[in-house]
Amino acid sequence: MSTRDLFTFSNRHFSIGVGVTAAILIVTAIAGFVVLPFAQPWVQFAGVWDAICSAAGLPQRAPKVIAPEQGKRLSEVVLTSGTLSRPSQEAIGRGATLAQRCAICHGPTGISRADSPNLAGQYAAVIYKELHDFRSGARTNAVMSPFAVNLADEEIADLSNYYAYLPRLPAYHPTPQLPKPNIVIYGAPMRGIAPCGSCHGSLDNKTGSPWLEGQSEAYMKAQLKAFASDERHNDISQQMRNIARAMSPQEIEAAAAYYASQPPDIVKAVD
Amino acid sequence: MLVNRKLILAHFWLAFGVFGVALTLGAWQMFIRSPIGTWLSNPELYYRSLTAHGTVMGYVFPTLVAMGFGYAIAESALEQRLVGVRWAWTGFWLIVVGSVMAVIPIALGRASVLYTFYPPLIGNLFYYLGVVLVVVGSWIWVALMSINLRVWRKAHPGAPVPLAMFANVAGSYLWAWTAVGAALELLLQIIPVAAGLKNTIDAGLARIFFSWTLHAIVYFWLMPTYIAYYTIVPRAIGGRVYSDAMARISFILFLVVAMPIGMHHTFADPQVGAGFKFIHSAFTALVALPTLLTVFTICASVEIAARLRGGRGMFGWIRALPWDNPMMLALAFSFVMLGFGGAGGLINMSYQLDTTIHNTQWITGHFHLIFGGAIVIMYFAIAYDLWPHLTGRELVDIRLIRTQLWLWFIGMIVTTFPWHWVGILGMPRRMAYFDFSDPAIAPQALSVTFSVIGGFILLASGIMFIIILARGMRAPQADAGAYRFALAVHQPTTVPVALNTHALWVALMIALTITNYGYPILNLATAAGTSVPAVYVGAQ
């Protein structure tokens, strides 16, 4: 007997094998695409074909649903690996020239003497995102917004690359290093707070999250409070706002004091 | 007729060597995230280790065991020299090179993506290329199994293919087809991104491709175990296979229904329609069929052995079984673990019940019990059974072998039962650490501590296993005779062509893949706006 005799309905094994498989498939398909969709009283279908399309996973436009009005501008920055990869020396040089206007607050070496963020050695993606947000109005600040509003895309990229290129220097007034508080290392699982350290350094660093070691304590506290009160809202999907709202005042103090006391040279290097 | 013993031994030693390393990493992972370990403060190291553990245990170890055992079956069951020995060595070296190529980026922390890849997470290109080489190496084995059977058929026209080889080739075809899903994911989705040609990825589509591989791969891992149930155990305990036809039906059923069921891994994924999830769920239920057939046939085969040994009564024969025989012990342990694991699997495949345990430690417990327990304990048994024939030396440490099997069984139960339990309590899987001082999860600390003890029992058992095999290489020489497989009560003289060839069942497997995967893949591939930016490991 050759395979030619196998693939014919006169062969019992073939007809039973194919028949049973097809029957199971048809029965499960009818159950999955017709019976079960209609068994859900909370879902309304226009007809059988509508139910089949829904069960097949065909994307459908929801009718008569108006997107909620968005009162505030949200961040529109998309970061991909290609956004800021491999800056040229010229780009960094242009950034250095542009950065002269930033030095009044952020310091001539990127280390602030005025409770503004230290930018020396900050991840390029972070500066890139914040400048874009200041420019678009997703983040506002009486001092920063006017500086950002006239920047071109290339200038933002150059500034980001310049500050990322600078060496990470100690803070202007270094304080003794504090031990890690629970909020940084464990978060607060009962209140849905992930550990600060899982994105901002000490445990791990994630794309778009700044490292915080040696930053101004006053600045970090102010930002957490701004997130909590919705005054700052350029975090995607409210990830920082949800955390800041759930944090206790003591936790905000502890996290800010801890990060301010850390030397920035422990920050994980970027490739 | 085992001629190419070096080839088979090379596969087994590499398999068990990497298994030992991955087992050690696994025990360390359990310890470090438990209440008795001190937290590392660096989750990246944990995920590095987890990626290495999964990649070795999922791709390298079982593939090498299936390949080595497959070559042994091809030579001894067909009683002919292996055709394509040079190709077999090429396949072996591809796996060696692929494994090294994959492990280096993992060790450097450039590919902590876990063995399931998790796009849009993207690691170093060489990790993926290494995995591809391992798969290509194993495809050479698939081709060789098919060619060797063809050569034998030419020399024995119309004769029934020996059961071991029939099952072995079924397993190789299942692997060839199921690996296509991950291959498509790697080649079309991940590698272009890892190589820097693209920087967005369709994570939903990639997950569907991976589910194509991820469930049937388990049945590929299972094949050597089932072959051992049918063709080694009855012979080793002095019995006969109850039914040759039932065995063949079980293997072809695996071929047909193991494949189109992978979407029960994506029940929580929004990109798949509920109708397809239901079909996959229903077909997953069908996969219990060949396992139930196997349990029935093997219990009947074992009963034959017991009655031949003078066992009497409805259940009294159980006492007459050769319980001091390692093969008997391994089979019993394997069945117990398969029973518990299979029962848990019925919960995973049920759309509604799955929601309670989805992505919890229950799942980790489930697949360790099935794979690490029921399957791997039979890998040990296969190695013990083949070793004297491969080395030409006797394995003298029978007591040690029994202890090793007992420890593996106890260790696996102590590890996985608490995992199932904390999973029901809601403990998520793939977490680098837990704060057990938190009142919300403090009650789970005791269960987790028990499972760590189980992990160390497993480690001890794994070390014993490697010591036994290594000592077996230096034991005094002894002729073990020809390697034989179990005979059936009614040894077949003619077999219907459908049960003697794979073509019909491979065709059904491919047809069901098209019906159950075709539309979801096409739908996602053609939908616009489904890609997201890739997240590169280690990038800030």
PDB file of C-alpha atoms in Angstrom, chain B residues 196-355:
ATOM      1  CA  GLY B 196      19.130  47.768  14.054  1.00  0.00           C
ATOM      2  CA  LEU B 197      17.230  47.602  10.748  1.00  0.00           C
ATOM      3  CA  LYS B 198      13.983  48.586  12.452  1.00  0.00           C
ATOM      4  CA  ASN B 199      13.163  50.084  15.820  1.00  0.00           C
ATOM      5  CA  THR B 200       9.527  49.154  16.224  1.00  0.00           C
ATOM      6  CA  ILE B 201       8.023  45.724  16.704  1.00  0.00           C
ATOM      7  CA  ASP B 202       4.561  44.169  16.565  1.00  0.00           C
ATOM      8  CA  ALA B 203       4.637  42.609  20.012  1.00  0.00           C
ATOM      9  CA  GLY B 204       1.159  41.093  19.729  1.00  0.00           C
ATOM     10  CA  LEU B 205       1.932  39.267  16.495  1.00  0.00           C
ATOM     11  CA  ALA B 206       5.261  38.126  17.915  1.00  0.00           C
ATOM     12  CA  ARG B 207       3.468  36.628  20.909  1.00  0.00           C
ATOM     13  CA  ILE B 208       1.130  34.700  18.597  1.00  0.00           C
ATOM     14  CA  PHE B 209       4.085  33.299  16.655  1.00  0.00           C
ATOM     15  CA  PHE B 210       5.676  32.267  19.915  1.00  0.00           C
ATOM     16  CA  SER B 211       2.517  30.548  21.155  1.00  0.00           C
ATOM     17  CA  TRP B 212       2.700  28.435  17.971  1.00  0.00           C
ATOM     18  CA  THR B 213       5.966  27.056  19.327  1.00  0.00           C
ATOM     19  CA  LEU B 214       5.468  27.283  23.035  1.00  0.00           C
ATOM     20  CA  HIS B 215       2.866  24.682  23.605  1.00  0.00           C
ATOM     21  CA  ALA B 216       3.790  22.011  21.108  1.00  0.00           C
ATOM     22  CA  ILE B 217       7.428  22.278  22.206  1.00  0.00           C
ATOM     23  CA  VAL B 218       6.261  20.689  25.461  1.00  0.00           C
ATOM     24  CA  TYR B 219       5.070  17.652  23.520  1.00  0.00           C
ATOM     25  CA  PHE B 220       8.391  17.507  21.744  1.00  0.00           C
ATOM     26  CA  TRP B 221      10.061  17.426  25.178  1.00  0.00           C
ATOM     27  CA  LEU B 222       7.542  14.753  26.140  1.00  0.00           C
ATOM     28  CA  MET B 223       8.235  12.446  23.185  1.00  0.00           C
ATOM     29  CA  PRO B 224      11.383  10.735  24.568  1.00  0.00           C
ATOM     30  CA  THR B 225       9.487  10.183  27.825  1.00  0.00           C
ATOM     31  CA  TYR B 226       6.530   8.582  26.070  1.00  0.00           C
ATOM     32  CA  ILE B 227       8.829   6.488  23.898  1.00  0.00           C
ATOM     33  CA  ALA B 228      10.486   5.274  27.097  1.00  0.00           C
ATOM     34  CA  TYR B 229       7.074   4.462  28.630  1.00  0.00           C
ATOM     35  CA  TYR B 230       6.112   2.298  25.677  1.00  0.00           C
ATOM     36  CA  THR B 231       9.358   0.782  24.477  1.00  0.00           C
ATOM     37  CA  ILE B 232      11.755   0.658  27.439  1.00  0.00           C
ATOM     38  CA  VAL B 233       9.745   0.257  30.645  1.00  0.00           C
ATOM     39  CA  PRO B 234       7.827  -2.949  29.743  1.00  0.00           C
ATOM     40  CA  ARG B 235      11.062  -4.643  28.645  1.00  0.00           C
ATOM     41  CA  ALA B 236      13.002  -3.432  31.682  1.00  0.00           C
ATOM     42  CA  ILE B 237      10.457  -4.786  34.151  1.00  0.00           C
ATOM     43  CA  GLY B 238       9.860  -8.019  32.281  1.00  0.00           C
ATOM     44  CA  GLY B 239       6.506  -7.270  30.685  1.00  0.00           C
ATOM     45  CA  ARG B 240       5.094  -6.564  27.244  1.00  0.00           C
ATOM     46  CA  VAL B 241       3.387  -3.614  25.594  1.00  0.00           C
ATOM     47  CA  TYR B 242      -0.349  -4.157  25.953  1.00  0.00           C
ATOM     48  CA  SER B 243      -1.163  -2.788  22.512  1.00  0.00           C
ATOM     49  CA  ASP B 244       1.131  -1.712  19.704  1.00  0.00           C
ATOM     50  CA  ALA B 245      -1.742  -0.079  17.799  1.00  0.00           C
ATOM     51  CA  MET B 246      -2.809   1.969  20.835  1.00  0.00           C
ATOM     52  CA  ALA B 247       0.752   3.252  21.143  1.00  0.00           C
ATOM     53  CA  ARG B 248       0.809   4.309  17.500  1.00  0.00           C
ATOM     54  CA  ILE B 249      -2.551   6.033  17.848  1.00  0.00           C
ATOM     55  CA  SER B 250      -1.272   7.969  20.871  1.00  0.00           C
ATOM     56  CA  PHE B 251       1.737   9.256  18.973  1.00  0.00           C
ATOM     57  CA  ILE B 252      -0.241  10.287  15.894  1.00  0.00           C
ATOM     58  CA  LEU B 253      -2.781  12.021  18.107  1.00  0.00           C
ATOM     59  CA  PHE B 254       0.068  14.037  19.611  1.00  0.00           C
ATOM     60  CA  LEU B 255       1.165  14.939  16.125  1.00  0.00           C
ATOM     61  CA  VAL B 256      -2.295  16.196  15.170  1.00  0.00           C
ATOM     62  CA  VAL B 257      -3.549  17.960  18.292  1.00  0.00           C
ATOM     63  CA  ALA B 258      -0.377  19.169  20.037  1.00  0.00           C
ATOM     64  CA  MET B 259       0.055  21.946  17.509  1.00  0.00           C
ATOM     65  CA  PRO B 260      -3.143  24.012  17.103  1.00  0.00           C
ATOM     66  CA  ILE B 261      -3.596  24.787  20.815  1.00  0.00           C
ATOM     67  CA  GLY B 262      -0.878  27.300  21.738  1.00  0.00           C
ATOM     68  CA  MET B 263      -3.216  30.270  22.151  1.00  0.00           C
ATOM     69  CA  HIS B 264      -4.249  29.044  25.571  1.00  0.00           C
ATOM     70  CA  HIS B 265      -0.999  30.815  26.558  1.00  0.00           C
ATOM     71  CA  THR B 266      -2.494  34.092  25.314  1.00  0.00           C
ATOM     72  CA  PHE B 267      -5.899  34.009  26.999  1.00  0.00           C
ATOM     73  CA  ALA B 268      -5.121  37.388  28.565  1.00  0.00           C
ATOM     74  CA  ASP B 269      -3.882  38.926  25.302  1.00  0.00           C
ATOM     75  CA  PRO B 270      -6.284  41.475  23.813  1.00  0.00           C
ATOM     76  CA  GLN B 271      -5.071  41.037  20.223  1.00  0.00           C
ATOM     77  CA  VAL B 272      -6.627  37.578  19.802  1.00  0.00           C
ATOM     78  CA  GLY B 273     -10.351  37.074  19.222  1.00  0.00           C
ATOM     79  CA  ALA B 274     -12.337  35.157  21.830  1.00  0.00           C
ATOM     80  CA  GLY B 275     -13.562  32.672  19.197  1.00  0.00           C
ATOM     81  CA  PHE B 276     -10.037  31.506  18.432  1.00  0.00           C
ATOM     82  CA  LYS B 277      -9.242  31.330  22.124  1.00  0.00           C
ATOM     83  CA  PHE B 278     -12.218  29.007  22.520  1.00  0.00           C
ATOM     84  CA  ILE B 279     -11.145  26.732  19.639  1.00  0.00           C
ATOM     85  CA  HIS B 280      -7.641  26.488  21.069  1.00  0.00           C
ATOM     86  CA  SER B 281      -9.048  25.762  24.492  1.00  0.00           C
ATOM     87  CA  ALA B 282     -11.216  22.955  23.097  1.00  0.00           C
ATOM     88  CA  PHE B 283      -8.318  21.406  21.182  1.00  0.00           C
ATOM     89  CA  THR B 284      -6.155  21.629  24.313  1.00  0.00           C
ATOM     90  CA  ALA B 285      -8.724  19.462  26.036  1.00  0.00           C
ATOM     91  CA  LEU B 286      -8.272  16.905  23.244  1.00  0.00           C
ATOM     92  CA  VAL B 287      -4.568  16.626  23.972  1.00  0.00           C
ATOM     93  CA  ALA B 288      -5.470  14.895  27.232  1.00  0.00           C
ATOM     94  CA  LEU B 289      -6.684  11.991  25.066  1.00  0.00           C
ATOM     95  CA  PRO B 290      -3.323  10.537  23.972  1.00  0.00           C
ATOM     96  CA  THR B 291      -2.050  10.924  27.539  1.00  0.00           C
ATOM     97  CA  LEU B 292      -5.034   9.060  28.964  1.00  0.00           C
ATOM     98  CA  LEU B 293      -4.589   6.350  26.304  1.00  0.00           C
ATOM     99  CA  THR B 294      -0.944   6.099  27.304  1.00  0.00           C
ATOM    100  CA  VAL B 295      -1.669   5.872  31.014  1.00  0.00           C
ATOM    101  CA  PHE B 296      -4.168   3.091  30.307  1.00  0.00           C
ATOM    102  CA  THR B 297      -1.855   1.144  27.980  1.00  0.00           C
ATOM    103  CA  ILE B 298       1.169   1.447  30.236  1.00  0.00           C
ATOM    104  CA  CYS B 299      -0.775   0.455  33.352  1.00  0.00           C
ATOM    105  CA  ALA B 300      -2.012  -2.580  31.425  1.00  0.00           C
ATOM    106  CA  SER B 301       1.532  -3.369  30.246  1.00  0.00           C
ATOM    107  CA  VAL B 302       2.826  -3.092  33.798  1.00  0.00           C
ATOM    108  CA  GLU B 303       0.041  -5.352  35.024  1.00  0.00           C
ATOM    109  CA  ILE B 304       1.144  -7.960  32.494  1.00  0.00           C
ATOM    110  CA  ALA B 305       4.638  -7.835  33.997  1.00  0.00           C
ATOM    111  CA  ALA B 306       3.216  -8.132  37.522  1.00  0.00           C
ATOM    112  CA  ARG B 307       1.014 -11.097  36.649  1.00  0.00           C
ATOM    113  CA  LEU B 308       3.940 -12.808  34.921  1.00  0.00           C
ATOM    114  CA  ARG B 309       5.799 -12.360  38.206  1.00  0.00           C
ATOM    115  CA  GLY B 310       2.982 -14.100  40.065  1.00  0.00           C
ATOM    116  CA  GLY B 311       0.869 -11.096  41.059  1.00  0.00           C
ATOM    117  CA  ARG B 312      -2.748 -11.917  41.918  1.00  0.00           C
ATOM    118  CA  GLY B 313      -6.009 -10.165  42.676  1.00  0.00           C
ATOM    119  CA  MET B 314      -7.666  -6.955  41.577  1.00  0.00           C
ATOM    120  CA  PHE B 315      -4.909  -4.724  42.999  1.00  0.00           C
ATOM    121  CA  GLY B 316      -2.671  -7.318  44.638  1.00  0.00           C
ATOM    122  CA  TRP B 317      -0.532  -7.479  41.486  1.00  0.00           C
ATOM    123  CA  ILE B 318       0.824  -4.023  42.280  1.00  0.00           C
ATOM    124  CA  ARG B 319       2.853  -5.540  45.117  1.00  0.00           C
ATOM    125  CA  ALA B 320       4.405  -8.062  42.733  1.00  0.00           C
ATOM    126  CA  LEU B 321       6.009  -5.320  40.639  1.00  0.00           C
ATOM    127  CA  PRO B 322       9.803  -5.011  40.721  1.00  0.00           C
ATOM    128  CA  TRP B 323       9.874  -1.902  42.863  1.00  0.00           C
ATOM    129  CA  ASP B 324      13.653  -2.130  43.322  1.00  0.00           C
ATOM    130  CA  ASN B 325      14.079  -1.704  39.556  1.00  0.00           C
ATOM    131  CA  PRO B 326      14.991   1.955  38.834  1.00  0.00           C
ATOM    132  CA  MET B 327      12.872   1.901  35.684  1.00  0.00           C
ATOM    133  CA  MET B 328       9.791   0.868  37.645  1.00  0.00           C
ATOM    134  CA  LEU B 329      10.479   3.574  40.188  1.00  0.00           C
ATOM    135  CA  ALA B 330      11.010   6.244  37.533  1.00  0.00           C
ATOM    136  CA  LEU B 331       7.771   5.263  35.769  1.00  0.00           C
ATOM    137  CA  ALA B 332       5.734   5.408  38.969  1.00  0.00           C
ATOM    138  CA  PHE B 333       7.178   8.805  39.941  1.00  0.00           C
ATOM    139  CA  SER B 334       6.680  10.094  36.428  1.00  0.00           C
ATOM    140  CA  PHE B 335       3.015   9.025  36.405  1.00  0.00           C
ATOM    141  CA  VAL B 336       2.307  10.612  39.787  1.00  0.00           C
ATOM    142  CA  MET B 337       3.829  13.906  38.642  1.00  0.00           C
ATOM    143  CA  LEU B 338       2.072  13.664  35.281  1.00  0.00           C
ATOM    144  CA  GLY B 339      -1.216  13.142  37.105  1.00  0.00           C
ATOM    145  CA  PHE B 340      -0.873  16.206  39.317  1.00  0.00           C
ATOM    146  CA  GLY B 341       0.641  18.313  36.552  1.00  0.00           C
ATOM    147  CA  GLY B 342      -2.025  17.229  34.075  1.00  0.00           C
ATOM    148  CA  ALA B 343      -4.798  18.084  36.538  1.00  0.00           C
ATOM    149  CA  GLY B 344      -3.290  21.542  36.945  1.00  0.00           C
ATOM    150  CA  GLY B 345      -3.058  21.823  33.175  1.00  0.00           C
ATOM    151  CA  LEU B 346      -6.816  21.330  32.853  1.00  0.00           C
ATOM    152  CA  ILE B 347      -7.215  24.509  34.906  1.00  0.00           C
ATOM    153  CA  ASN B 348      -4.725  26.426  32.752  1.00  0.00           C
ATOM    154  CA  MET B 349      -6.518  25.508  29.525  1.00  0.00           C
ATOM    155  CA  SER B 350      -9.952  26.562  30.766  1.00  0.00           C
ATOM    156  CA  TYR B 351     -10.603  30.119  29.677  1.00  0.00           C
ATOM    157  CA  GLN B 352     -12.329  31.179  32.902  1.00  0.00           C
ATOM    158  CA  LEU B 353     -10.296  29.187  35.433  1.00  0.00           C
ATOM    159  CA  ASP B 354      -7.093  30.442  33.846  1.00  0.00           C
ATOM    160  CA  THR B 355      -7.877  33.999  34.908  1.00  0.00           C
TER     161      THR B 355
END
